[in-house]
Amino acid sequence: MLEKDGFEKKEFDDTADVYVINTCSVTDNADKECRQLVRRIQRRAPESMVVITGCYAQLKPKEISEIPGVDLVLGAAEKFNIGSHIRELVKGDSAKISSCDIEEVSGFNASYSLNDRTRTFLKVQDGCDYTCSFCTIPMARGKSRSDSIENVLRHAHDLATSGVKEIVLTGVNLGDFGKGPDGNKKNEEDFFDLVKALDKVEGIDRYRISSIEPNLLTNDIIEFVANSDKFMPHFHIPLQSGSNKILGLMRRRYKRELYADRVGLIKQLMPHCAIGVDVIVGFPGETEEEFKETFDFLHSLDVSYLHVFTYSERANTQALQITPVVPVNVRNDRNKSLRNLSYMKMQYFTAQHAGENRKVLFEGHEKEGMMEGYTDNYIRITTPFRQEWANQVIDWKI
Ligand code: SF4
């Protein structure tokens, strides 16, 4: 947006007139990291403007505005007007806050990354209407709203024209796609309709679905992906816990049996499919037995890798009321156990495919003489750089 508005992008280590820090509320240390970055900027370029935006800026605007050196804090809606805010900015003593209550945030702003033309992340949905008890995202991003299928198709065509080969569909609660910019479901579109429509776009070779709630990943979607040449055999499905009691305390909308059914159907139709799992350890009330239930459940499931998160307290969430709290050292031990399990799962999954021929999309950048790409089922391949393979899908023996 800023480049279109006449600004020029610099590397972070160059001196710039304006620094924009996009904060995250999922990161445990958002506050500390933000302070450190502002200090670094102040040392290097004391005359520069510092703008803070992103989820943490929406959640704690006042706290952030009090960090010495910050000039402007932009909330969830105002970040989309960043260009005009920056033009009006004067270096002064106190930071300006431009943000509103999250309930008032509406409208949908599409965006996609253009760092590497090989693969782009296309945002089709924002916000979330769920109430998971550990999560601050609905407070930072507002109600669930989406783009129209017509607009998404237009973006996909534009990306195909600019040479992009792979689109990763992203959203805060992607499977909830279909609610309009005001958060109401006024049309009949849903995520399955979007998948079917994108499958027909000429020029895009590959799609991935970034992360989808298990209760929203329908059999129709799984069956369609199994028969599609363009939707890759790769799902990322948050589980969070393998204990039904903990899932209830987390206010998740499924039980472990549903999760196992989804994984079973995927592997029955696509035995080669990669499945990634998000899991939280040390949630309040998680006993040793319940952690073991999660461990054993994941051990028994035919999944390929885990993203393990250690539970940490977040202001204004319902989970703060749940007891007993799990000691931090126990949380860390549980994290380590699941990381080991993830490593073994990944090794096993990769070894299962050794010797096979699969299609690899190679990326364009050279790093120490090497290049990287991913198979359809998300195995990372590294090989000596060859320019003619950059941004191409190559038949590859693993
Ligand atoms: S589905 Fe739950 S965890 Fe995911 S963004 Fe919504 S509230 Fe947060």
CSV table of C-alpha atoms and ligand atoms in Angstrom, one decimal:
chain,number,residue,atom,x,y,z
A,1,MET,CA,0.0,0.0,0.0
A,2,LEU,CA,2.8,2.4,0.9
A,3,GLU,CA,4.7,1.7,-2.2
A,4,LYS,CA,1.7,2.5,-4.3
A,5,ASP,CA,1.4,5.7,-2.3
A,6,GLY,CA,4.9,6.9,-3.3
A,7,PHE,CA,6.9,5.6,-0.4
A,8,GLU,CA,10.1,3.6,-1.0
A,9,LYS,CA,10.9,0.4,0.9
A,10,LYS,CA,14.2,0.1,2.8
A,11,GLU,CA,15.9,-2.7,4.6
A,12,PHE,CA,15.4,-2.5,8.4
A,13,ASP,CA,19.1,-1.9,8.8
A,14,ASP,CA,19.1,1.1,6.5
A,15,THR,CA,18.2,4.5,7.7
A,16,ALA,CA,14.6,5.4,6.9
A,17,ASP,CA,12.3,8.4,7.5
A,18,VAL,CA,9.6,6.2,8.9
A,19,TYR,CA,9.7,2.8,10.6
A,20,VAL,CA,6.6,0.7,10.9
A,21,ILE,CA,6.5,-2.1,13.4
A,22,ASN,CA,3.7,-4.6,12.9
A,23,THR,CA,3.1,-6.3,16.3
A,24,CYS,CA,1.6,-9.7,17.1
A,25,SER,CA,-0.5,-10.6,20.1
A,26,VAL,CA,0.2,-14.3,19.8
A,27,THR,CA,3.8,-13.8,20.5
A,28,ASP,CA,4.5,-14.0,24.2
A,29,ASN,CA,6.9,-11.1,24.1
A,30,ALA,CA,5.2,-8.6,21.9
A,31,ASP,CA,5.7,-5.8,24.4
A,32,LYS,CA,9.3,-6.5,25.1
A,33,GLU,CA,10.2,-7.0,21.4
A,34,CYS,CA,8.5,-3.8,20.4
A,35,ARG,CA,10.4,-1.8,23.1
A,36,GLN,CA,13.7,-3.3,22.0
A,37,LEU,CA,13.0,-2.4,18.3
A,38,VAL,CA,12.0,1.1,19.1
A,39,ARG,CA,15.2,1.6,21.2
A,40,ARG,CA,17.3,0.3,18.3
A,41,ILE,CA,15.6,2.7,15.9
A,42,GLN,CA,16.1,5.6,18.3
A,43,ARG,CA,19.8,4.9,18.6
A,44,ARG,CA,20.3,4.7,14.8
A,45,ALA,CA,17.9,7.3,13.6
A,46,PRO,CA,16.6,9.6,16.3
A,47,GLU,CA,14.8,11.9,13.9
A,48,SER,CA,12.8,9.2,12.2
A,49,MET,CA,9.1,8.6,12.8
A,50,VAL,CA,8.1,5.4,14.5
A,51,VAL,CA,4.6,3.9,13.8
A,52,ILE,CA,3.3,0.9,15.7
A,53,THR,CA,0.4,-1.2,14.3
A,54,GLY,CA,-0.9,-4.8,14.4
A,55,CYS,CA,-2.8,-6.8,16.9
A,56,TYR,CA,-0.9,-5.8,20.0
A,57,ALA,CA,-1.4,-2.1,19.1
A,58,GLN,CA,-5.1,-2.7,18.9
A,59,LEU,CA,-5.1,-4.5,22.3
A,60,LYS,CA,-2.8,-2.1,24.2
A,61,PRO,CA,-2.7,1.3,22.4
A,62,LYS,CA,-2.1,3.4,25.5
A,63,GLU,CA,0.7,1.2,26.9
A,64,ILE,CA,2.4,1.3,23.5
A,65,SER,CA,2.0,5.0,23.1
A,66,GLU,CA,4.0,5.5,26.3
A,67,ILE,CA,7.1,3.7,24.9
A,68,PRO,CA,9.7,6.6,24.5
A,69,GLY,CA,10.2,7.2,20.8
A,70,VAL,CA,6.9,6.1,19.5
A,71,ASP,CA,5.1,8.7,17.3
A,72,LEU,CA,1.9,7.0,16.2
A,73,VAL,CA,-0.2,3.9,17.2
A,74,LEU,CA,-2.6,2.6,14.6
A,75,GLY,CA,-5.5,0.2,15.5
A,76,ALA,CA,-7.0,-2.6,13.5
A,77,ALA,CA,-9.1,-0.4,11.2
A,78,GLU,CA,-6.8,2.6,10.9
A,79,LYS,CA,-3.8,0.6,9.7
A,80,PHE,CA,-5.4,0.5,6.3
A,81,ASN,CA,-5.1,4.3,6.1
A,82,ILE,CA,-1.4,4.2,7.1
A,83,GLY,CA,-0.2,6.4,4.2
A,84,SER,CA,-2.4,9.4,5.0
A,85,HIS,CA,-1.6,9.1,8.7
A,86,ILE,CA,2.1,9.1,8.0
A,87,ARG,CA,1.9,12.2,5.8
A,88,GLU,CA,0.2,14.1,8.6
A,89,LEU,CA,2.7,13.1,11.2
A,90,VAL,CA,5.0,15.6,12.9
A,91,LYS,CA,7.8,14.5,15.3
A,92,GLY,CA,6.5,15.6,18.7
A,93,ASP,CA,6.7,14.8,22.4
A,94,SER,CA,3.7,12.5,22.8
A,95,ALA,CA,2.5,9.7,20.6
A,96,LYS,CA,-0.8,10.0,18.7
A,97,ILE,CA,-3.2,7.1,19.0
A,98,SER,CA,-5.6,6.4,16.2
A,99,SER,CA,-7.8,3.4,17.0
A,100,CYS,CA,-11.4,2.5,17.8
A,101,ASP,CA,-13.2,-0.2,19.8
A,102,ILE,CA,-12.9,-3.5,18.1
A,103,GLU,CA,-16.7,-3.9,18.0
A,104,GLU,CA,-16.8,-0.9,15.6
A,105,VAL,CA,-14.3,-2.4,13.1
A,106,SER,CA,-15.9,-3.6,9.9
A,107,GLY,CA,-15.1,-3.8,6.3
A,108,PHE,CA,-12.7,-6.2,4.6
A,109,ASN,CA,-9.3,-5.2,3.2
A,110,ALA,CA,-7.7,-7.8,0.9
A,111,SER,CA,-4.0,-8.1,0.8
A,112,TYR,CA,-1.2,-10.4,-0.4
A,113,SER,CA,2.5,-10.7,0.0
A,114,LEU,CA,4.7,-10.0,-2.9
A,115,ASN,CA,8.2,-10.8,-1.5
A,116,ASP,CA,8.8,-13.8,-3.6
A,117,ARG,CA,6.9,-14.3,-6.8
A,118,THR,CA,6.9,-18.1,-6.4
A,119,ARG,CA,4.5,-18.3,-3.5
A,120,THR,CA,2.1,-15.6,-2.2
A,121,PHE,CA,-0.1,-15.5,0.9
A,122,LEU,CA,-3.6,-14.2,-0.1
A,123,LYS,CA,-5.8,-13.0,2.7
A,124,VAL,CA,-9.5,-13.9,2.0
A,125,GLN,CA,-11.0,-13.7,5.5
A,126,ASP,CA,-10.3,-11.6,8.7
A,127,GLY,CA,-11.6,-11.7,12.3
A,128,CYS,CA,-13.2,-14.5,14.3
A,129,ASP,CA,-16.6,-15.1,15.9
A,130,TYR,CA,-15.4,-18.0,18.1
A,131,THR,CA,-14.7,-17.6,21.8
A,132,CYS,CA,-11.8,-20.0,22.5
A,133,SER,CA,-11.0,-19.3,26.1
A,134,PHE,CA,-7.2,-18.7,25.7
A,135,CYS,CA,-7.4,-16.4,22.7
A,136,THR,CA,-7.2,-12.6,22.3
A,137,ILE,CA,-7.4,-12.6,18.5
A,138,PRO,CA,-11.2,-11.8,18.3
A,139,MET,CA,-10.4,-8.7,20.6
A,140,ALA,CA,-7.6,-7.7,18.2
A,141,ARG,CA,-9.2,-8.4,14.9
A,142,GLY,CA,-12.9,-8.2,15.4
A,143,LYS,CA,-15.8,-10.1,13.9
A,144,SER,CA,-15.5,-12.6,11.1
A,145,ARG,CA,-15.7,-11.0,7.7
A,146,SER,CA,-14.5,-12.0,4.2
A,147,ASP,CA,-13.9,-10.9,0.7
A,148,SER,CA,-16.4,-12.0,-2.1
A,149,ILE,CA,-15.5,-14.9,-4.3
A,150,GLU,CA,-15.6,-12.5,-7.2
A,151,ASN,CA,-12.8,-10.3,-5.7
A,152,VAL,CA,-10.7,-13.3,-4.7
A,153,LEU,CA,-10.8,-14.6,-8.2
A,154,ARG,CA,-9.8,-11.2,-9.5
A,155,HIS,CA,-6.8,-11.2,-7.2
A,156,ALA,CA,-5.9,-14.8,-8.3
A,157,HIS,CA,-6.0,-13.7,-11.9
A,158,ASP,CA,-3.8,-10.7,-11.2
A,159,LEU,CA,-1.3,-12.9,-9.3
A,160,ALA,CA,-1.2,-15.4,-12.2
A,161,THR,CA,-0.5,-12.6,-14.6
A,162,SER,CA,2.4,-11.4,-12.4
A,163,GLY,CA,4.0,-14.9,-12.6
A,164,VAL,CA,3.0,-16.3,-9.1
A,165,LYS,CA,2.7,-20.1,-9.2
A,166,GLU,CA,1.4,-20.9,-5.7
A,167,ILE,CA,-1.3,-19.2,-3.6
A,168,VAL,CA,-1.6,-19.9,0.1
A,169,LEU,CA,-5.1,-19.0,1.3
A,170,THR,CA,-5.0,-17.3,4.6
A,171,GLY,CA,-7.5,-15.9,7.2
A,172,VAL,CA,-7.9,-15.7,10.9
A,173,ASN,CA,-10.7,-18.4,10.8
A,174,LEU,CA,-10.5,-19.4,7.1
A,175,GLY,CA,-13.1,-22.1,7.2
A,176,ASP,CA,-15.7,-19.4,8.3
A,177,PHE,CA,-15.2,-17.7,4.9
A,178,GLY,CA,-18.5,-16.3,3.5
A,179,LYS,CA,-19.6,-13.6,5.9
A,180,GLY,CA,-19.7,-10.2,4.2
A,181,PRO,CA,-17.6,-7.1,5.1
A,182,ASP,CA,-20.1,-6.2,7.8
A,183,GLY,CA,-19.9,-9.7,9.4
A,184,ASN,CA,-23.3,-10.9,8.2
A,185,LYS,CA,-23.8,-13.9,6.1
A,186,LYS,CA,-25.9,-12.2,3.4
A,187,ASN,CA,-24.9,-14.3,0.5
A,188,GLU,CA,-24.8,-18.0,-0.1
A,189,GLU,CA,-21.0,-18.3,-0.5
A,190,ASP,CA,-18.9,-20.5,1.7
A,191,PHE,CA,-15.4,-21.8,1.8
A,192,PHE,CA,-16.1,-24.9,-0.3
A,193,ASP,CA,-17.6,-22.6,-3.0
A,194,LEU,CA,-14.3,-20.6,-2.9
A,195,VAL,CA,-12.2,-23.7,-3.3
A,196,LYS,CA,-14.2,-24.9,-6.3
A,197,ALA,CA,-14.1,-21.5,-8.0
A,198,LEU,CA,-10.3,-21.0,-7.5
A,199,ASP,CA,-9.6,-24.5,-8.9
A,200,LYS,CA,-10.7,-23.2,-12.3
A,201,VAL,CA,-8.3,-20.2,-12.4
A,202,GLU,CA,-5.8,-20.5,-15.3
A,203,GLY,CA,-2.2,-19.9,-14.6
A,204,ILE,CA,-2.1,-20.8,-10.9
A,205,ASP,CA,-0.5,-24.2,-10.5
A,206,ARG,CA,-0.9,-24.7,-6.8
A,207,TYR,CA,-3.1,-23.7,-3.8
A,208,ARG,CA,-2.6,-24.5,-0.1
A,209,ILE,CA,-5.2,-24.0,2.6
A,210,SER,CA,-3.1,-22.4,5.4
A,211,SER,CA,-5.0,-23.5,8.6
A,212,ILE,CA,-8.6,-24.6,9.0
A,213,GLU,CA,-10.6,-25.5,12.1
A,214,PRO,CA,-11.4,-29.3,12.1
A,215,ASN,CA,-15.2,-28.7,12.5
A,216,LEU,CA,-15.1,-26.5,9.4
A,217,LEU,CA,-13.1,-28.9,7.3
A,218,THR,CA,-15.9,-30.8,5.7
A,219,ASN,CA,-15.9,-34.1,3.9
A,220,ASP,CA,-16.8,-32.3,0.7
A,221,ILE,CA,-13.7,-30.1,1.0
A,222,ILE,CA,-11.5,-33.2,1.7
A,223,GLU,CA,-12.9,-35.1,-1.2
A,224,PHE,CA,-12.6,-32.2,-3.6
A,225,VAL,CA,-8.9,-31.7,-2.6
A,226,ALA,CA,-8.3,-35.4,-3.1
A,227,ASN,CA,-9.5,-35.1,-6.7
A,228,SER,CA,-8.0,-31.7,-7.5
A,229,ASP,CA,-4.7,-31.2,-9.4
A,230,LYS,CA,-4.3,-27.7,-8.0
A,231,PHE,CA,-5.2,-28.0,-4.3
A,232,MET,CA,-2.1,-29.6,-2.7
A,233,PRO,CA,-2.3,-32.7,-0.5
A,234,HIS,CA,-1.5,-30.7,2.6
A,235,PHE,CA,-3.7,-29.6,5.5
A,236,HIS,CA,-2.9,-27.7,8.7
A,237,ILE,CA,-5.6,-28.5,11.3
A,238,PRO,CA,-5.4,-27.1,14.8
A,239,LEU,CA,-6.1,-29.7,17.5
A,240,GLN,CA,-4.9,-27.8,20.7
A,241,SER,CA,-5.6,-30.8,23.0
A,242,GLY,CA,-6.3,-34.5,22.7
A,243,SER,CA,-8.4,-34.5,25.9
A,244,ASN,CA,-12.1,-33.8,25.5
A,245,LYS,CA,-12.2,-32.3,29.0
A,246,ILE,CA,-9.5,-29.7,28.0
A,247,LEU,CA,-11.1,-29.1,24.6
A,248,GLY,CA,-14.3,-28.2,26.6
A,249,LEU,CA,-12.4,-25.8,28.9
A,250,MET,CA,-10.8,-24.3,25.8
A,251,ARG,CA,-14.3,-23.8,24.3
A,252,ARG,CA,-13.2,-25.5,21.1
A,253,ARG,CA,-16.1,-26.6,18.9
A,254,TYR,CA,-15.2,-30.3,18.4
A,255,LYS,CA,-14.2,-33.4,20.2
A,256,ARG,CA,-11.1,-35.6,19.6
A,257,GLU,CA,-13.3,-38.2,17.8
A,258,LEU,CA,-14.2,-35.7,15.1
A,259,TYR,CA,-10.5,-34.8,14.7
A,260,ALA,CA,-9.6,-38.4,14.3
A,261,ASP,CA,-12.3,-38.9,11.7
A,262,ARG,CA,-11.0,-36.0,9.6
A,263,VAL,CA,-7.5,-37.3,9.7
A,264,GLY,CA,-8.8,-40.8,8.8
A,265,LEU,CA,-10.7,-39.6,5.8
A,266,ILE,CA,-7.8,-37.5,4.5
A,267,LYS,CA,-5.3,-40.4,4.8
A,268,GLN,CA,-7.8,-42.9,3.2
A,269,LEU,CA,-8.2,-40.7,0.2
A,270,MET,CA,-4.7,-39.2,0.1
A,271,PRO,CA,-2.2,-41.6,1.8
A,272,HIS,CA,0.6,-39.2,0.8
A,273,CYS,CA,-1.0,-36.1,2.3
A,274,ALA,CA,0.9,-34.0,4.8
A,275,ILE,CA,-1.0,-33.0,7.9
A,276,GLY,CA,0.3,-30.4,10.4
A,277,VAL,CA,-1.2,-30.0,13.8
A,278,ASP,CA,-1.3,-27.0,16.3
A,279,VAL,CA,-1.3,-28.1,19.9
A,280,ILE,CA,-1.1,-26.1,23.2
A,281,VAL,CA,0.5,-27.6,26.3
A,282,GLY,CA,0.1,-26.5,29.9
A,283,PHE,CA,-3.4,-25.1,29.6
A,284,PRO,CA,-4.9,-24.5,33.1
A,285,GLY,CA,-6.4,-27.7,34.5
A,286,GLU,CA,-4.3,-30.0,32.2
A,287,THR,CA,-3.3,-32.8,34.5
A,288,GLU,CA,-0.4,-35.3,33.8
A,289,GLU,CA,-3.0,-37.8,32.6
A,290,GLU,CA,-4.7,-35.4,30.3
A,291,PHE,CA,-1.3,-34.4,28.8
A,292,LYS,CA,-0.6,-38.1,28.3
A,293,GLU,CA,-4.0,-38.4,26.6
A,294,THR,CA,-2.9,-35.7,24.2
A,295,PHE,CA,0.5,-37.3,23.7
A,296,ASP,CA,-0.9,-40.8,23.0
A,297,PHE,CA,-3.6,-39.4,20.7
A,298,LEU,CA,-1.1,-37.5,18.6
A,299,HIS,CA,1.2,-40.5,18.7
A,300,SER,CA,-1.6,-42.7,17.3
A,301,LEU,CA,-2.7,-40.2,14.6
A,302,ASP,CA,-1.2,-40.4,11.1
A,303,VAL,CA,0.0,-36.8,11.1
A,304,SER,CA,3.2,-35.3,9.7
A,305,TYR,CA,4.4,-32.5,12.1
A,306,LEU,CA,3.2,-30.5,15.1
A,307,HIS,CA,3.4,-26.8,15.9
A,308,VAL,CA,3.7,-26.9,19.7
A,309,PHE,CA,2.7,-23.8,21.8
A,310,THR,CA,3.3,-23.4,25.5
A,311,TYR,CA,0.2,-21.9,27.1
A,312,SER,CA,0.8,-18.4,28.4
A,313,GLU,CA,-1.7,-16.1,30.2
A,314,ARG,CA,-3.4,-13.4,28.2
A,315,ALA,CA,-5.2,-10.4,29.7
A,316,ASN,CA,-9.0,-10.4,29.5
A,317,THR,CA,-9.3,-14.1,28.5
A,318,GLN,CA,-11.7,-16.6,30.2
A,319,ALA,CA,-8.9,-19.1,30.7
A,320,LEU,CA,-7.5,-16.9,33.5
A,321,GLN,CA,-10.4,-18.1,35.7
A,322,ILE,CA,-9.5,-21.8,35.3
A,323,THR,CA,-7.5,-23.6,37.9
A,324,PRO,CA,-5.2,-25.2,38.8
A,325,VAL,CA,-2.6,-23.3,36.9
A,326,VAL,CA,0.2,-25.6,35.4
A,327,PRO,CA,3.7,-24.6,36.7
A,328,VAL,CA,5.9,-23.1,33.9
A,329,ASN,CA,8.6,-25.7,34.3
A,330,VAL,CA,5.9,-28.5,33.7
A,331,ARG,CA,4.6,-26.6,30.7
A,332,ASN,CA,8.1,-26.4,29.3
A,333,ASP,CA,8.7,-30.2,29.8
A,334,ARG,CA,5.5,-31.0,28.1
A,335,ASN,CA,6.5,-28.8,25.2
A,336,LYS,CA,9.8,-30.6,24.9
A,337,SER,CA,8.0,-34.0,24.8
A,338,LEU,CA,5.7,-33.0,22.0
A,339,ARG,CA,8.6,-31.4,20.1
A,340,ASN,CA,10.4,-34.7,20.2
A,341,LEU,CA,7.3,-36.4,19.0
A,342,SER,CA,7.0,-33.9,16.1
A,343,TYR,CA,10.6,-34.5,15.1
A,344,MET,CA,10.0,-38.3,14.9
A,345,LYS,CA,6.7,-37.8,13.0
A,346,MET,CA,8.4,-35.6,10.4
A,347,GLN,CA,11.3,-38.0,10.0
A,348,TYR,CA,8.9,-40.9,9.5
A,349,PHE,CA,6.7,-39.0,7.0
A,350,THR,CA,9.8,-37.9,5.0
A,351,ALA,CA,11.3,-41.4,5.0
A,352,GLN,CA,8.0,-42.9,3.7
A,353,HIS,CA,8.4,-40.8,0.6
A,354,ALA,CA,12.1,-41.3,-0.1
A,355,GLY,CA,12.7,-42.7,-3.6
A,356,GLU,CA,9.3,-41.4,-4.9
A,357,ASN,CA,8.9,-39.0,-7.8
A,358,ARG,CA,7.0,-35.9,-6.7
A,359,LYS,CA,6.6,-32.4,-8.1
A,360,VAL,CA,8.7,-29.7,-6.5
A,361,LEU,CA,8.1,-25.9,-6.9
A,362,PHE,CA,11.5,-24.2,-6.5
A,363,GLU,CA,11.9,-20.7,-5.1
A,364,GLY,CA,13.9,-18.0,-6.8
A,365,HIS,CA,16.5,-17.0,-4.2
A,366,GLU,CA,19.9,-18.4,-3.9
A,367,LYS,CA,21.4,-18.9,-0.5
A,368,GLU,CA,25.0,-20.0,-0.2
A,369,GLY,CA,24.8,-21.6,-3.6
A,370,MET,CA,21.6,-23.6,-2.7
A,371,MET,CA,17.9,-23.3,-3.6
A,372,GLU,CA,14.8,-24.6,-1.8
A,373,GLY,CA,11.4,-25.8,-2.8
A,374,TYR,CA,8.5,-27.9,-1.6
A,375,THR,CA,6.9,-31.0,-2.9
A,376,ASP,CA,3.2,-31.1,-3.3
A,377,ASN,CA,2.9,-32.8,0.1
A,378,TYR,CA,5.2,-30.2,1.8
A,379,ILE,CA,8.5,-31.9,2.0
A,380,ARG,CA,11.3,-29.4,1.8
A,381,ILE,CA,13.9,-30.1,-0.9
A,382,THR,CA,17.3,-28.4,-0.9
A,383,THR,CA,19.6,-28.6,-3.9
A,384,PRO,CA,22.4,-26.6,-5.6
A,385,PHE,CA,21.0,-23.5,-7.3
A,386,ARG,CA,20.0,-23.6,-10.9
A,387,GLN,CA,18.5,-20.5,-12.4
A,388,GLU,CA,16.4,-22.4,-14.9
A,389,TRP,CA,14.5,-24.1,-12.0
A,390,ALA,CA,13.6,-20.9,-10.2
A,391,ASN,CA,9.8,-20.5,-9.9
A,392,GLN,CA,9.3,-23.8,-11.9
A,393,VAL,CA,7.5,-27.0,-11.0
A,394,ILE,CA,10.1,-29.8,-11.6
A,395,ASP,CA,9.6,-33.6,-11.5
A,396,TRP,CA,11.8,-34.7,-8.7
A,397,LYS,CA,13.0,-38.0,-7.3
A,398,ILE,CA,13.3,-37.6,-3.5
B,1,SF4,S1,-10.9,-20.0,16.3
B,1,SF4,FE1,-10.4,-19.8,18.5
B,1,SF4,S2,-8.1,-19.8,18.5
B,1,SF4,FE2,-8.8,-19.4,16.4
B,1,SF4,S3,-8.8,-17.1,16.2
B,1,SF4,FE3,-10.9,-17.8,16.7
B,1,SF4,S4,-11.0,-17.6,18.9
B,1,SF4,FE4,-8.8,-17.6,18.4
